[in-house]
Amino acid sequence: MPARLINGNELSKQIRSDIARRAAELTEQGTRPGLAVILVGDDPASHVYVRNKVKACHDAGFHSVLEKYEASMSEAELLARIDQLNRDPSIHGILVQMPLPKHIDPHKVIEAISTSKDVDGYSVLSAGELMAGLPGFRPCTPYGCMKLIESTGYDLRGKHAVVIGRSNTVGKPMALLLLQANATVTICHSATPDLAYHTRQADVIVAAVGRRNTVTGDMVKPGAVVIDVGINRDENGKLCGDVDFASVSEVAGWITPVPGGVGPMTITMLLANTLESAERVAATRG
Ligand code: NAP
């Protein structure tokens, strides 16, 4: 039987509608959720990403600020602007779009963002909170993957999950979130000698590599849940993931498509984190 589709567009719509409702309530009580998005330089893909993020904020009723700076902006100028936004009470989340121009150290920039406004969840402190199982902002893409798995009703407890990729923004936090959900987790990467050996034993596969056809049907256990994070282009320039959808969907139990799977969930979880940040501020005000 072919796999059931996990529809990221549909789930995203449901979650965003709940976020918009909660944002309206919060605004009514005097705290309108606010996100500042900073873009330095003229990377064309980054322009599209920030535009989509700001539009999503607008649609959810958030206050949003998009600041675009020339690639010549100095690191000190950027750090000074982040410092101002850290102290701005109308801003609950700060996102600096990566990649930054080469003369700016991305680690310094990420660490300059106040942990209470680190809605991307990329700082060392946020990563530590996730590692320690403490409350904090979870990186949006793996957080979205967890919501996609949850939406199927699949119980992760005691299941074997294989994460392919170990980046700080996707693979590693994904593995920790699966561990927190009581899965047994294996992390594979470019030095893993026999990827198929691991994926064939997996009840859940999360592919976050950036190389198409990394996972094919013969590498998947029948009934497995397959989450495809990758964004690639095929030989015709068409968007595709890391998973060979045609062959894997014949074997898997559940599968996310590309596009329309993980992609829309990433921005949705950015909204969720920003709303949560605003709710925390409102709660401390009483
Ligand atoms: P990344 O930093 O380049 O990490 C890729 C990971 O894949 C690395 O850990 C690498 O291993 C591993 N890898 C490379 N070749 C491999 C192989 N042959 N077998 C097993 N593992 C291999 O990328 P990323 O930022 O995590 O993103 C991964 C993909 O997800 C990209 O396509 C990106 O565009 C996409 N993405 C999508 C979203 C979304 O919203 N849908 C968000 C973020 C990222 P090493 O560590 O050993 O090099």
Tab-separated table of C-alpha atoms and ligand atoms in Angstrom:
chain	number	residue	atom	x	y	z
A	1	MET	CA	0.000	0.000	0.000
A	2	PRO	CA	1.456	3.414	-0.875
A	3	ALA	CA	2.476	5.700	1.988
A	4	ARG	CA	0.100	8.242	3.458
A	5	LEU	CA	1.119	11.828	2.804
A	6	ILE	CA	1.970	14.138	5.720
A	7	ASN	CA	0.712	17.448	4.414
A	8	GLY	CA	2.864	20.287	5.756
A	9	ASN	CA	0.768	22.958	4.042
A	10	GLU	CA	-2.408	21.731	5.721
A	11	LEU	CA	-0.847	21.311	9.179
A	12	SER	CA	0.828	24.688	8.831
A	13	LYS	CA	-2.509	26.319	8.048
A	14	GLN	CA	-4.097	24.805	11.158
A	15	ILE	CA	-1.239	25.845	13.455
A	16	ARG	CA	-1.034	29.362	11.951
A	17	SER	CA	-4.748	29.882	12.454
A	18	ASP	CA	-4.360	28.982	16.143
A	19	ILE	CA	-1.308	31.293	16.376
A	20	ALA	CA	-3.275	34.175	14.811
A	21	ARG	CA	-6.103	33.655	17.313
A	22	ARG	CA	-3.707	33.660	20.281
A	23	ALA	CA	-1.827	36.688	18.872
A	24	ALA	CA	-5.106	38.625	18.594
A	25	GLU	CA	-5.950	37.795	22.231
A	26	LEU	CA	-2.501	38.868	23.375
A	27	THR	CA	-2.676	42.093	21.353
A	28	GLU	CA	-6.044	42.825	22.943
A	29	GLN	CA	-4.360	42.461	26.343
A	30	GLY	CA	-1.656	44.967	25.307
A	31	THR	CA	1.176	42.776	23.977
A	32	ARG	CA	1.355	42.462	20.193
A	33	PRO	CA	3.912	39.770	19.234
A	34	GLY	CA	6.814	41.392	17.363
A	35	LEU	CA	9.556	39.909	15.190
A	36	ALA	CA	12.573	41.781	13.812
A	37	VAL	CA	14.209	40.269	10.735
A	38	ILE	CA	17.638	41.530	9.707
A	39	LEU	CA	19.120	40.940	6.276
A	40	VAL	CA	22.665	41.985	5.451
A	41	GLY	CA	23.779	41.862	1.814
A	42	ASP	CA	22.055	40.877	-1.400
A	43	ASP	CA	21.843	37.082	-1.457
A	44	PRO	CA	18.771	36.522	-3.708
A	45	ALA	CA	17.524	33.402	-1.880
A	46	SER	CA	17.769	35.236	1.462
A	47	HIS	CA	15.588	38.052	0.103
A	48	VAL	CA	12.863	35.504	-0.709
A	49	TYR	CA	13.163	33.838	2.715
A	50	VAL	CA	12.902	37.093	4.678
A	51	ARG	CA	9.990	38.309	2.562
A	52	ASN	CA	8.110	35.068	3.314
A	53	LYS	CA	8.846	35.367	7.027
A	54	VAL	CA	7.643	38.950	7.206
A	55	LYS	CA	4.511	38.126	5.205
A	56	ALA	CA	3.729	35.222	7.555
A	57	CYS	CA	4.070	37.620	10.539
A	58	HIS	CA	1.740	40.091	8.887
A	59	ASP	CA	-0.852	37.373	8.131
A	60	ALA	CA	-0.736	36.242	11.785
A	61	GLY	CA	-1.321	39.789	13.037
A	62	PHE	CA	2.216	40.225	14.409
A	63	HIS	CA	4.195	43.427	14.434
A	64	SER	CA	7.173	42.829	12.139
A	65	VAL	CA	10.196	44.848	11.196
A	66	LEU	CA	12.339	44.022	8.179
A	67	GLU	CA	15.710	45.748	8.194
A	68	LYS	CA	17.882	45.446	5.088
A	69	TYR	CA	21.504	46.549	5.192
A	70	GLU	CA	24.248	46.845	2.598
A	71	ALA	CA	26.832	44.028	2.491
A	72	SER	CA	29.376	46.643	3.612
A	73	MET	CA	27.734	46.935	7.066
A	74	SER	CA	30.392	46.329	9.729
A	75	GLU	CA	30.147	43.637	12.380
A	76	ALA	CA	30.192	46.314	15.096
A	77	GLU	CA	27.246	48.138	13.478
A	78	LEU	CA	25.237	44.920	13.282
A	79	LEU	CA	26.007	44.021	16.913
A	80	ALA	CA	24.977	47.529	18.005
A	81	ARG	CA	21.649	47.197	16.165
A	82	ILE	CA	20.998	43.805	17.790
A	83	ASP	CA	21.718	45.365	21.169
A	84	GLN	CA	19.046	48.027	20.521
A	85	LEU	CA	16.523	45.371	19.446
A	86	ASN	CA	17.332	43.302	22.566
A	87	ARG	CA	16.149	46.287	24.613
A	88	ASP	CA	13.123	47.136	22.422
A	89	PRO	CA	9.956	46.005	24.291
A	90	SER	CA	7.910	45.815	21.062
A	91	ILE	CA	10.232	43.080	19.728
A	92	HIS	CA	9.921	39.510	21.084
A	93	GLY	CA	11.998	37.706	18.484
A	94	ILE	CA	15.132	38.636	16.529
A	95	LEU	CA	16.206	36.764	13.443
A	96	VAL	CA	19.374	37.497	11.504
A	97	GLN	CA	19.158	35.826	8.107
A	98	MET	CA	22.138	33.593	7.259
A	99	PRO	CA	24.486	33.567	5.420
A	100	LEU	CA	26.156	36.812	6.470
A	101	PRO	CA	28.904	38.541	4.465
A	102	LYS	CA	32.304	36.936	5.133
A	103	HIS	CA	33.651	39.782	7.303
A	104	ILE	CA	30.910	39.215	9.909
A	105	ASP	CA	31.289	36.317	12.361
A	106	PRO	CA	27.900	34.515	12.458
A	107	HIS	CA	28.647	32.997	15.896
A	108	LYS	CA	29.231	36.415	17.435
A	109	VAL	CA	25.994	37.663	15.891
A	110	ILE	CA	23.919	34.711	17.089
A	111	GLU	CA	25.353	34.990	20.601
A	112	ALA	CA	24.568	38.730	20.654
A	113	ILE	CA	20.835	38.021	20.439
A	114	SER	CA	19.237	37.889	23.882
A	115	THR	CA	18.306	34.261	24.726
A	116	SER	CA	14.777	35.471	25.511
A	117	LYS	CA	14.482	36.662	21.858
A	118	ASP	CA	16.451	33.852	20.160
A	119	VAL	CA	13.406	32.514	18.294
A	120	ASP	CA	15.620	30.655	15.798
A	121	GLY	CA	17.013	28.683	18.744
A	122	TYR	CA	20.554	28.812	17.321
A	123	SER	CA	22.490	30.230	20.290
A	124	VAL	CA	24.739	28.085	22.452
A	125	LEU	CA	22.433	28.730	25.406
A	126	SER	CA	19.324	27.644	23.495
A	127	ALA	CA	21.208	24.545	22.296
A	128	GLY	CA	22.196	23.844	25.921
A	129	GLU	CA	18.598	24.183	27.059
A	130	LEU	CA	17.536	21.623	24.467
A	131	MET	CA	20.402	19.320	25.466
A	132	ALA	CA	19.437	19.582	29.152
A	133	GLY	CA	15.717	19.131	28.454
A	134	LEU	CA	14.959	22.612	29.793
A	135	PRO	CA	12.287	24.891	28.320
A	136	GLY	CA	13.632	27.157	25.572
A	137	PHE	CA	13.308	27.917	21.885
A	138	ARG	CA	13.774	24.892	19.649
A	139	PRO	CA	15.281	25.403	16.161
A	140	CYS	CA	12.326	25.863	13.823
A	141	THR	CA	12.986	23.158	11.209
A	142	PRO	CA	13.430	20.178	13.573
A	143	TYR	CA	10.619	21.545	15.761
A	144	GLY	CA	8.405	21.531	12.638
A	145	CYS	CA	9.471	17.953	11.828
A	146	MET	CA	8.346	16.876	15.311
A	147	LYS	CA	4.945	18.504	14.730
A	148	LEU	CA	4.647	16.665	11.392
A	149	ILE	CA	5.352	13.314	13.079
A	150	GLU	CA	2.955	14.153	15.956
A	151	SER	CA	0.222	14.981	13.427
A	152	THR	CA	0.154	11.354	12.247
A	153	GLY	CA	-0.582	10.116	15.778
A	154	TYR	CA	2.600	7.999	15.585
A	155	ASP	CA	3.996	7.144	19.034
A	156	LEU	CA	7.789	7.595	19.035
A	157	ARG	CA	8.342	5.855	22.379
A	158	GLY	CA	10.740	2.934	21.946
A	159	LYS	CA	10.934	3.399	18.162
A	160	HIS	CA	14.222	3.513	16.282
A	161	ALA	CA	14.774	6.879	14.561
A	162	VAL	CA	17.609	7.474	12.110
A	163	VAL	CA	18.594	11.082	11.455
A	164	ILE	CA	20.754	11.635	8.374
A	165	GLY	CA	22.789	14.827	8.808
A	166	ARG	CA	24.361	16.398	11.894
A	167	SER	CA	24.240	20.154	11.338
A	168	ASN	CA	23.768	22.354	14.402
A	169	THR	CA	20.562	23.789	12.953
A	170	VAL	CA	18.819	20.613	11.755
A	171	GLY	CA	20.430	17.190	12.330
A	172	LYS	CA	21.689	17.522	15.918
A	173	PRO	CA	18.625	19.288	17.394
A	174	MET	CA	16.393	16.832	15.494
A	175	ALA	CA	18.158	13.903	17.156
A	176	LEU	CA	17.763	15.505	20.601
A	177	LEU	CA	14.046	16.165	20.067
A	178	LEU	CA	13.499	12.546	18.997
A	179	LEU	CA	15.451	11.388	22.052
A	180	GLN	CA	13.263	13.582	24.254
A	181	ALA	CA	10.243	11.839	22.717
A	182	ASN	CA	11.747	8.524	23.896
A	183	ALA	CA	12.912	7.238	20.526
A	184	THR	CA	16.193	5.325	20.209
A	185	VAL	CA	18.245	7.553	17.949
A	186	THR	CA	21.023	6.934	15.440
A	187	ILE	CA	22.739	9.878	13.731
A	188	CYS	CA	24.327	9.263	10.323
A	189	HIS	CA	26.624	11.636	8.423
A	190	SER	CA	29.075	11.790	5.538
A	191	ALA	CA	31.516	9.432	7.273
A	192	THR	CA	28.864	6.747	7.914
A	193	PRO	CA	30.112	3.810	5.807
A	194	ASP	CA	26.823	1.987	5.104
A	195	LEU	CA	23.873	4.357	5.343
A	196	ALA	CA	21.373	1.763	4.053
A	197	TYR	CA	22.329	-0.632	6.897
A	198	HIS	CA	21.033	1.959	9.370
A	199	THR	CA	18.011	3.257	7.456
A	200	ARG	CA	16.686	-0.287	6.843
A	201	GLN	CA	16.342	-0.731	10.610
A	202	ALA	CA	14.601	2.609	11.130
A	203	ASP	CA	10.983	3.084	12.152
A	204	VAL	CA	11.479	6.804	11.478
A	205	ILE	CA	13.900	8.399	9.013
A	206	VAL	CA	14.663	12.120	8.949
A	207	ALA	CA	16.810	13.077	5.949
A	208	ALA	CA	18.630	16.423	6.275
A	209	VAL	CA	21.538	16.195	3.872
A	210	GLY	CA	21.052	18.441	0.848
A	211	ARG	CA	21.627	15.710	-1.752
A	212	ARG	CA	18.806	14.224	-3.786
A	213	ASN	CA	18.152	10.465	-3.862
A	214	THR	CA	20.052	9.993	-0.598
A	215	VAL	CA	17.210	7.702	0.516
A	216	THR	CA	15.711	5.278	-1.997
A	217	GLY	CA	12.931	2.692	-1.633
A	218	ASP	CA	15.323	-0.238	-1.076
A	219	MET	CA	16.760	1.586	1.983
A	220	VAL	CA	13.437	1.848	3.831
A	221	LYS	CA	11.675	-0.599	6.155
A	222	PRO	CA	8.022	-1.186	5.166
A	223	GLY	CA	5.716	1.149	7.109
A	224	ALA	CA	8.437	3.587	8.218
A	225	VAL	CA	7.743	7.297	8.749
A	226	VAL	CA	9.944	9.319	6.366
A	227	ILE	CA	10.532	13.045	6.878
A	228	ASP	CA	12.355	14.817	4.056
A	229	VAL	CA	14.075	18.056	5.082
A	230	GLY	CA	16.293	18.435	2.005
A	231	ILE	CA	15.813	21.150	-0.584
A	232	ASN	CA	17.414	20.351	-3.938
A	233	ARG	CA	16.777	20.724	-7.664
A	234	ASP	CA	16.469	17.777	-10.028
A	235	GLU	CA	17.960	17.692	-13.545
A	236	ASN	CA	14.948	19.683	-14.837
A	237	GLY	CA	15.338	22.362	-12.178
A	238	LYS	CA	12.301	21.071	-10.262
A	239	LEU	CA	12.347	21.307	-6.464
A	240	CYS	CA	12.990	17.963	-4.743
A	241	GLY	CA	14.130	16.633	-1.374
A	242	ASP	CA	16.751	14.132	-0.235
A	243	VAL	CA	14.297	11.260	-0.561
A	244	ASP	CA	13.391	9.556	-3.833
A	245	PHE	CA	9.670	10.142	-3.395
A	246	ALA	CA	8.528	7.705	-6.142
A	247	SER	CA	10.265	4.603	-4.765
A	248	VAL	CA	10.077	5.449	-1.030
A	249	SER	CA	6.345	6.211	-1.088
A	250	GLU	CA	5.779	2.610	-2.299
A	251	VAL	CA	7.354	1.231	0.906
A	252	ALA	CA	6.961	3.812	3.696
A	253	GLY	CA	3.897	4.150	5.940
A	254	TRP	CA	4.033	7.949	6.013
A	255	ILE	CA	6.020	10.437	3.949
A	256	THR	CA	6.410	14.210	3.616
A	257	PRO	CA	6.481	15.666	0.086
A	258	VAL	CA	8.896	18.329	-1.194
A	259	PRO	CA	7.592	20.957	-1.638
A	260	GLY	CA	4.695	21.070	0.844
A	261	GLY	CA	6.185	19.074	3.718
A	262	VAL	CA	8.827	20.444	6.080
A	263	GLY	CA	9.264	23.793	4.262
A	264	PRO	CA	6.043	25.534	5.362
A	265	MET	CA	6.474	24.212	8.914
A	266	THR	CA	9.782	26.029	9.416
A	267	ILE	CA	8.199	29.493	9.177
A	268	THR	CA	5.195	28.297	11.177
A	269	MET	CA	7.426	27.294	14.084
A	270	LEU	CA	9.208	30.647	13.883
A	271	LEU	CA	5.805	32.255	14.453
A	272	ALA	CA	5.101	29.791	17.278
A	273	ASN	CA	8.402	30.662	18.997
A	274	THR	CA	7.796	34.415	18.612
A	275	LEU	CA	4.298	34.085	20.022
A	276	GLU	CA	5.636	32.030	22.940
A	277	SER	CA	8.240	34.726	23.621
A	278	ALA	CA	5.519	37.414	23.666
A	279	GLU	CA	3.327	35.251	25.913
A	280	ARG	CA	6.209	34.874	28.375
A	281	VAL	CA	6.667	38.658	28.490
A	282	ALA	CA	2.923	39.172	28.995
A	283	ALA	CA	2.894	36.563	31.791
A	284	THR	CA	5.690	38.351	33.688
A	285	ARG	CA	3.704	41.591	33.461
A	286	GLY	CA	0.813	39.725	35.059
B	1	NAP	P1	24.421	20.978	6.138
B	1	NAP	O1	24.825	21.894	7.234
B	1	NAP	O2	25.125	21.035	4.835
B	1	NAP	O3	24.501	19.485	6.707
B	1	NAP	C1	24.349	18.389	5.859
B	1	NAP	C2	24.611	17.132	6.638
B	1	NAP	O4	24.492	16.018	5.748
B	1	NAP	C3	26.028	17.069	7.227
B	1	NAP	O5	25.964	16.684	8.577
B	1	NAP	C4	26.738	16.027	6.373
B	1	NAP	O6	27.687	15.248	7.073
B	1	NAP	C5	25.585	15.143	5.958
B	1	NAP	N1	25.887	14.417	4.731
B	1	NAP	C6	26.430	14.889	3.589
B	1	NAP	N2	26.568	13.896	2.684
B	1	NAP	C7	26.094	12.780	3.276
B	1	NAP	C8	25.975	11.429	2.863
B	1	NAP	N3	26.364	11.041	1.654
B	1	NAP	N4	25.461	10.525	3.721
B	1	NAP	C9	25.060	10.897	4.964
B	1	NAP	N5	25.132	12.187	5.409
B	1	NAP	C10	25.665	13.100	4.576
B	1	NAP	O7	22.878	21.155	5.786
B	1	NAP	P2	21.614	21.565	6.717
B	1	NAP	O8	21.621	23.010	6.955
B	1	NAP	O9	21.500	20.625	7.855
B	1	NAP	O10	20.436	21.277	5.686
B	1	NAP	C11	20.245	19.997	5.108
B	1	NAP	C12	19.230	20.106	3.976
B	1	NAP	O11	18.006	20.571	4.510
B	1	NAP	C13	19.605	21.114	2.877
B	1	NAP	O12	19.089	20.648	1.649
B	1	NAP	C14	18.851	22.374	3.277
B	1	NAP	O13	18.552	23.210	2.183
B	1	NAP	C15	17.594	21.750	3.844
B	1	NAP	N6	16.898	22.609	4.824
B	1	NAP	C16	15.569	22.744	4.650
B	1	NAP	C17	14.850	23.514	5.533
B	1	NAP	C18	13.364	23.645	5.333
B	1	NAP	O14	12.765	24.524	5.902
B	1	NAP	N7	12.753	22.749	4.564
B	1	NAP	C19	15.485	24.160	6.593
B	1	NAP	C20	16.856	23.953	6.777
B	1	NAP	C21	17.550	23.167	5.873
B	1	NAP	P3	29.046	15.884	7.701
B	1	NAP	O15	28.640	16.577	8.964
B	1	NAP	O16	29.890	14.687	7.939
B	1	NAP	O17	29.586	16.823	6.663
